[in-house]
């Protein structure tokens, strides 16, 4: 799920940049007026893509932390199980 969100975020960023560049590059005479129209939605789309990609990255990191925690818990339990009979005697 995290990787999918990262990919979707990157696609949104690239699509917003491509659309903004395409709209701004068509007619130099009205570029300033078009920039006022294009930049607000382009910037909000880019920021949304960045947030999605960051959330996907966070989910991947949390998944890795959970896996490492489960592995550490299993190792710790093995240590406790190995030492338990000697402590009882």
Short mmCIF file of N, CA and C in Angstrom, two decimals:
data_model
loop_
_atom_site.label_atom_id
_atom_site.label_comp_id
_atom_site.label_asym_id
_atom_site.label_seq_id
_atom_site.Cartn_x
_atom_site.Cartn_y
_atom_site.Cartn_z
N UNK A 1 0.82 -1.19 0.00
CA UNK A 1 0.00 0.00 0.00
C UNK A 1 0.87 1.25 0.00
N UNK A 2 1.95 1.22 0.75
CA UNK A 2 2.83 2.38 0.81
C UNK A 2 3.47 2.69 -0.53
N UNK A 3 3.94 1.65 -1.21
CA UNK A 3 4.57 1.85 -2.51
C UNK A 3 3.57 2.39 -3.52
N UNK A 4 2.32 1.90 -3.46
CA UNK A 4 1.28 2.37 -4.36
C UNK A 4 1.01 3.86 -4.12
N UNK A 5 0.93 4.28 -2.87
CA UNK A 5 0.70 5.69 -2.57
C UNK A 5 1.88 6.55 -3.04
N UNK A 6 3.09 6.04 -2.91
CA UNK A 6 4.24 6.78 -3.40
C UNK A 6 4.16 6.96 -4.92
N UNK A 7 3.82 5.91 -5.62
CA UNK A 7 3.73 5.97 -7.08
C UNK A 7 2.61 6.93 -7.50
N UNK A 8 1.46 6.85 -6.85
CA UNK A 8 0.36 7.75 -7.18
C UNK A 8 0.75 9.21 -6.93
N UNK A 9 1.44 9.45 -5.82
CA UNK A 9 1.90 10.80 -5.52
C UNK A 9 2.85 11.33 -6.57
N UNK A 10 3.78 10.50 -7.01
CA UNK A 10 4.74 10.91 -8.03
C UNK A 10 4.03 11.18 -9.36
N UNK A 11 3.05 10.34 -9.69
CA UNK A 11 2.30 10.54 -10.94
C UNK A 11 1.52 11.86 -10.88
N UNK A 12 0.92 12.17 -9.74
CA UNK A 12 0.18 13.43 -9.59
C UNK A 12 1.12 14.61 -9.75
N UNK A 13 2.29 14.54 -9.14
CA UNK A 13 3.27 15.63 -9.25
C UNK A 13 3.68 15.83 -10.70
N UNK A 14 4.03 14.74 -11.39
CA UNK A 14 4.48 14.85 -12.77
C UNK A 14 3.37 15.34 -13.70
N UNK A 15 2.14 14.87 -13.48
CA UNK A 15 1.02 15.30 -14.32
C UNK A 15 0.72 16.78 -14.11
N UNK A 16 0.77 17.23 -12.86
CA UNK A 16 0.51 18.65 -12.59
C UNK A 16 1.60 19.52 -13.20
N UNK A 17 2.85 19.09 -13.08
CA UNK A 17 3.94 19.86 -13.69
C UNK A 17 3.81 19.90 -15.21
N UNK A 18 3.49 18.77 -15.81
CA UNK A 18 3.35 18.71 -17.27
C UNK A 18 2.19 19.59 -17.74
N UNK A 19 1.07 19.53 -17.05
CA UNK A 19 -0.08 20.34 -17.44
C UNK A 19 0.22 21.83 -17.28
N UNK A 20 0.86 22.19 -16.19
CA UNK A 20 1.19 23.60 -15.96
C UNK A 20 2.17 24.11 -17.01
N UNK A 21 3.18 23.33 -17.32
CA UNK A 21 4.15 23.75 -18.33
C UNK A 21 3.50 23.85 -19.70
N UNK A 22 2.62 22.90 -20.02
CA UNK A 22 1.95 22.93 -21.32
C UNK A 22 1.03 24.15 -21.44
N UNK A 23 0.34 24.49 -20.36
CA UNK A 23 -0.54 25.65 -20.41
C UNK A 23 0.23 26.97 -20.44
N UNK A 24 1.36 27.00 -19.78
CA UNK A 24 2.14 28.25 -19.74
C UNK A 24 2.96 28.46 -21.00
N UNK A 25 3.28 27.43 -21.72
CA UNK A 25 4.17 27.55 -22.86
C UNK A 25 3.45 27.80 -24.18
N UNK A 26 2.14 27.86 -24.19
CA UNK A 26 1.44 27.94 -25.47
C UNK A 26 1.51 29.33 -26.10
N UNK A 27 1.19 30.39 -25.37
CA UNK A 27 1.16 31.73 -25.94
C UNK A 27 1.92 32.69 -25.03
N UNK A 28 3.07 33.17 -25.47
CA UNK A 28 3.86 34.06 -24.60
C UNK A 28 3.17 35.39 -24.29
N UNK A 29 2.25 35.83 -25.14
CA UNK A 29 1.61 37.13 -24.93
C UNK A 29 0.71 37.13 -23.69
N UNK A 30 0.07 36.01 -23.41
CA UNK A 30 -0.84 35.94 -22.26
C UNK A 30 -0.28 35.04 -21.15
N UNK A 31 1.01 34.86 -21.13
CA UNK A 31 1.62 33.95 -20.16
C UNK A 31 1.43 34.43 -18.72
N UNK A 32 1.51 35.74 -18.50
CA UNK A 32 1.36 36.24 -17.13
C UNK A 32 -0.05 36.03 -16.61
N UNK A 33 -1.04 36.31 -17.44
CA UNK A 33 -2.42 36.10 -17.01
C UNK A 33 -2.70 34.62 -16.81
N UNK A 34 -2.19 33.80 -17.70
CA UNK A 34 -2.40 32.35 -17.56
C UNK A 34 -1.68 31.81 -16.34
N UNK A 35 -0.54 32.39 -15.99
CA UNK A 35 0.19 31.94 -14.80
C UNK A 35 -0.62 32.18 -13.54
N UNK A 36 -1.35 33.29 -13.51
CA UNK A 36 -2.20 33.57 -12.35
C UNK A 36 -3.34 32.56 -12.23
N UNK A 37 -3.77 32.03 -13.35
CA UNK A 37 -4.85 31.05 -13.33
C UNK A 37 -4.31 29.65 -13.04
N UNK A 38 -3.15 29.31 -13.59
CA UNK A 38 -2.62 27.95 -13.53
C UNK A 38 -1.93 27.65 -12.21
N UNK A 39 -1.16 28.59 -11.71
CA UNK A 39 -0.32 28.31 -10.54
C UNK A 39 -1.08 27.88 -9.28
N UNK A 40 -2.22 28.46 -8.95
CA UNK A 40 -2.89 28.00 -7.72
C UNK A 40 -3.27 26.52 -7.75
N UNK A 41 -3.88 26.04 -8.83
CA UNK A 41 -4.25 24.63 -8.84
C UNK A 41 -3.05 23.74 -9.07
N UNK A 42 -2.05 24.23 -9.81
CA UNK A 42 -0.85 23.42 -10.02
C UNK A 42 -0.09 23.23 -8.71
N UNK A 43 0.06 24.31 -7.95
CA UNK A 43 0.77 24.19 -6.68
C UNK A 43 0.01 23.31 -5.69
N UNK A 44 -1.32 23.43 -5.67
CA UNK A 44 -2.07 22.57 -4.74
C UNK A 44 -2.01 21.11 -5.17
N UNK A 45 -2.00 20.84 -6.46
CA UNK A 45 -1.88 19.46 -6.94
C UNK A 45 -0.49 18.91 -6.63
N UNK A 46 0.54 19.72 -6.79
CA UNK A 46 1.90 19.28 -6.49
C UNK A 46 2.04 19.00 -4.99
N UNK A 47 1.50 19.87 -4.16
CA UNK A 47 1.57 19.64 -2.71
C UNK A 47 0.78 18.39 -2.31
N UNK A 48 -0.35 18.16 -2.96
CA UNK A 48 -1.12 16.93 -2.68
C UNK A 48 -0.32 15.69 -3.06
N UNK A 49 0.36 15.75 -4.18
CA UNK A 49 1.20 14.63 -4.59
C UNK A 49 2.34 14.39 -3.62
N UNK A 50 2.94 15.48 -3.14
CA UNK A 50 4.02 15.36 -2.16
C UNK A 50 3.50 14.72 -0.87
N UNK A 51 2.32 15.14 -0.43
CA UNK A 51 1.74 14.57 0.79
C UNK A 51 1.42 13.08 0.62
N UNK A 52 0.88 12.71 -0.53
CA UNK A 52 0.60 11.29 -0.78
C UNK A 52 1.89 10.47 -0.79
N UNK A 53 2.91 10.98 -1.46
CA UNK A 53 4.18 10.26 -1.52
C UNK A 53 4.80 10.14 -0.13
N UNK A 54 4.72 11.21 0.67
CA UNK A 54 5.27 11.17 2.02
C UNK A 54 4.49 10.19 2.90
N UNK A 55 3.17 10.16 2.77
CA UNK A 55 2.36 9.22 3.54
C UNK A 55 2.69 7.78 3.15
N UNK A 56 2.88 7.54 1.85
CA UNK A 56 3.27 6.21 1.40
C UNK A 56 4.62 5.80 1.95
N UNK A 57 5.55 6.74 1.98
CA UNK A 57 6.87 6.46 2.55
C UNK A 57 6.76 6.15 4.04
N UNK A 58 5.92 6.89 4.73
CA UNK A 58 5.74 6.65 6.16
C UNK A 58 5.13 5.27 6.41
N UNK A 59 4.16 4.87 5.59
CA UNK A 59 3.58 3.54 5.74
C UNK A 59 4.61 2.44 5.52
N UNK A 60 5.48 2.64 4.53
CA UNK A 60 6.52 1.64 4.28
C UNK A 60 7.49 1.56 5.46
N UNK A 61 7.85 2.70 6.03
CA UNK A 61 8.75 2.71 7.18
C UNK A 61 8.10 2.05 8.39
N UNK A 62 6.83 2.32 8.62
CA UNK A 62 6.12 1.69 9.74
C UNK A 62 6.03 0.18 9.56
N UNK A 63 5.84 -0.25 8.34
CA UNK A 63 5.80 -1.68 8.06
C UNK A 63 7.15 -2.33 8.36
N UNK A 64 8.23 -1.65 7.97
CA UNK A 64 9.57 -2.18 8.25
C UNK A 64 9.85 -2.20 9.75
N UNK A 65 9.40 -1.18 10.47
CA UNK A 65 9.59 -1.14 11.92
C UNK A 65 8.82 -2.27 12.59
N UNK A 66 7.58 -2.52 12.12
CA UNK A 66 6.78 -3.60 12.70
C UNK A 66 7.44 -4.95 12.47
N UNK A 67 7.97 -5.17 11.29
CA UNK A 67 8.63 -6.44 11.00
C UNK A 67 9.88 -6.61 11.87
N UNK A 68 10.64 -5.54 12.03
CA UNK A 68 11.83 -5.62 12.87
C UNK A 68 11.47 -5.85 14.33
N UNK A 69 10.39 -5.24 14.79
CA UNK A 69 9.94 -5.42 16.17
C UNK A 69 9.51 -6.86 16.42
N UNK A 70 8.79 -7.44 15.46
CA UNK A 70 8.38 -8.84 15.61
C UNK A 70 9.59 -9.76 15.64
N UNK A 71 10.59 -9.48 14.83
CA UNK A 71 11.80 -10.29 14.82
C UNK A 71 12.56 -10.15 16.14
N UNK A 72 12.65 -8.92 16.65
CA UNK A 72 13.32 -8.71 17.93
C UNK A 72 12.56 -9.38 19.07
N UNK A 73 11.24 -9.36 19.02
CA UNK A 73 10.46 -10.01 20.06
C UNK A 73 10.67 -11.52 20.03
N UNK A 74 10.78 -12.09 18.84
CA UNK A 74 11.03 -13.54 18.73
C UNK A 74 12.41 -13.88 19.27
N UNK A 75 13.41 -13.06 18.96
CA UNK A 75 14.75 -13.30 19.49
C UNK A 75 14.78 -13.17 21.01
N UNK A 76 14.11 -12.16 21.53
CA UNK A 76 14.06 -11.97 22.98
C UNK A 76 13.35 -13.13 23.67
N UNK A 77 12.29 -13.62 23.07
CA UNK A 77 11.57 -14.76 23.64
C UNK A 77 12.45 -16.01 23.63
N UNK A 78 13.24 -16.19 22.58
CA UNK A 78 14.16 -17.33 22.51
C UNK A 78 15.21 -17.25 23.61
N UNK A 79 15.70 -16.05 23.88
CA UNK A 79 16.68 -15.87 24.96
C UNK A 79 16.05 -16.19 26.31
N UNK A 80 14.82 -15.71 26.52
CA UNK A 80 14.13 -15.97 27.79
C UNK A 80 13.85 -17.45 27.95
N UNK A 81 13.42 -18.12 26.89
CA UNK A 81 13.11 -19.54 26.96
C UNK A 81 14.37 -20.35 27.23
N UNK A 82 15.50 -19.92 26.72
CA UNK A 82 16.75 -20.64 26.93
C UNK A 82 17.25 -20.47 28.38
N UNK A 83 17.00 -19.33 28.96
CA UNK A 83 17.48 -19.06 30.32
C UNK A 83 16.50 -19.51 31.39
N UNK A 84 15.26 -19.71 31.08
CA UNK A 84 14.23 -20.02 32.09
C UNK A 84 14.52 -21.30 32.88
N UNK A 85 14.92 -22.42 32.28
CA UNK A 85 15.16 -23.62 33.08
C UNK A 85 16.32 -23.47 34.06
N UNK A 86 17.35 -22.73 33.73
CA UNK A 86 18.47 -22.56 34.66
C UNK A 86 18.10 -21.68 35.83
N UNK A 87 17.21 -20.75 35.65
CA UNK A 87 16.78 -19.87 36.74
C UNK A 87 15.87 -20.61 37.71
N UNK A 88 15.14 -21.60 37.24
CA UNK A 88 14.21 -22.34 38.10
C UNK A 88 14.95 -23.32 39.00
N UNK A 89 16.12 -23.77 38.64
CA UNK A 89 16.85 -24.77 39.44
C UNK A 89 17.55 -24.13 40.55
#
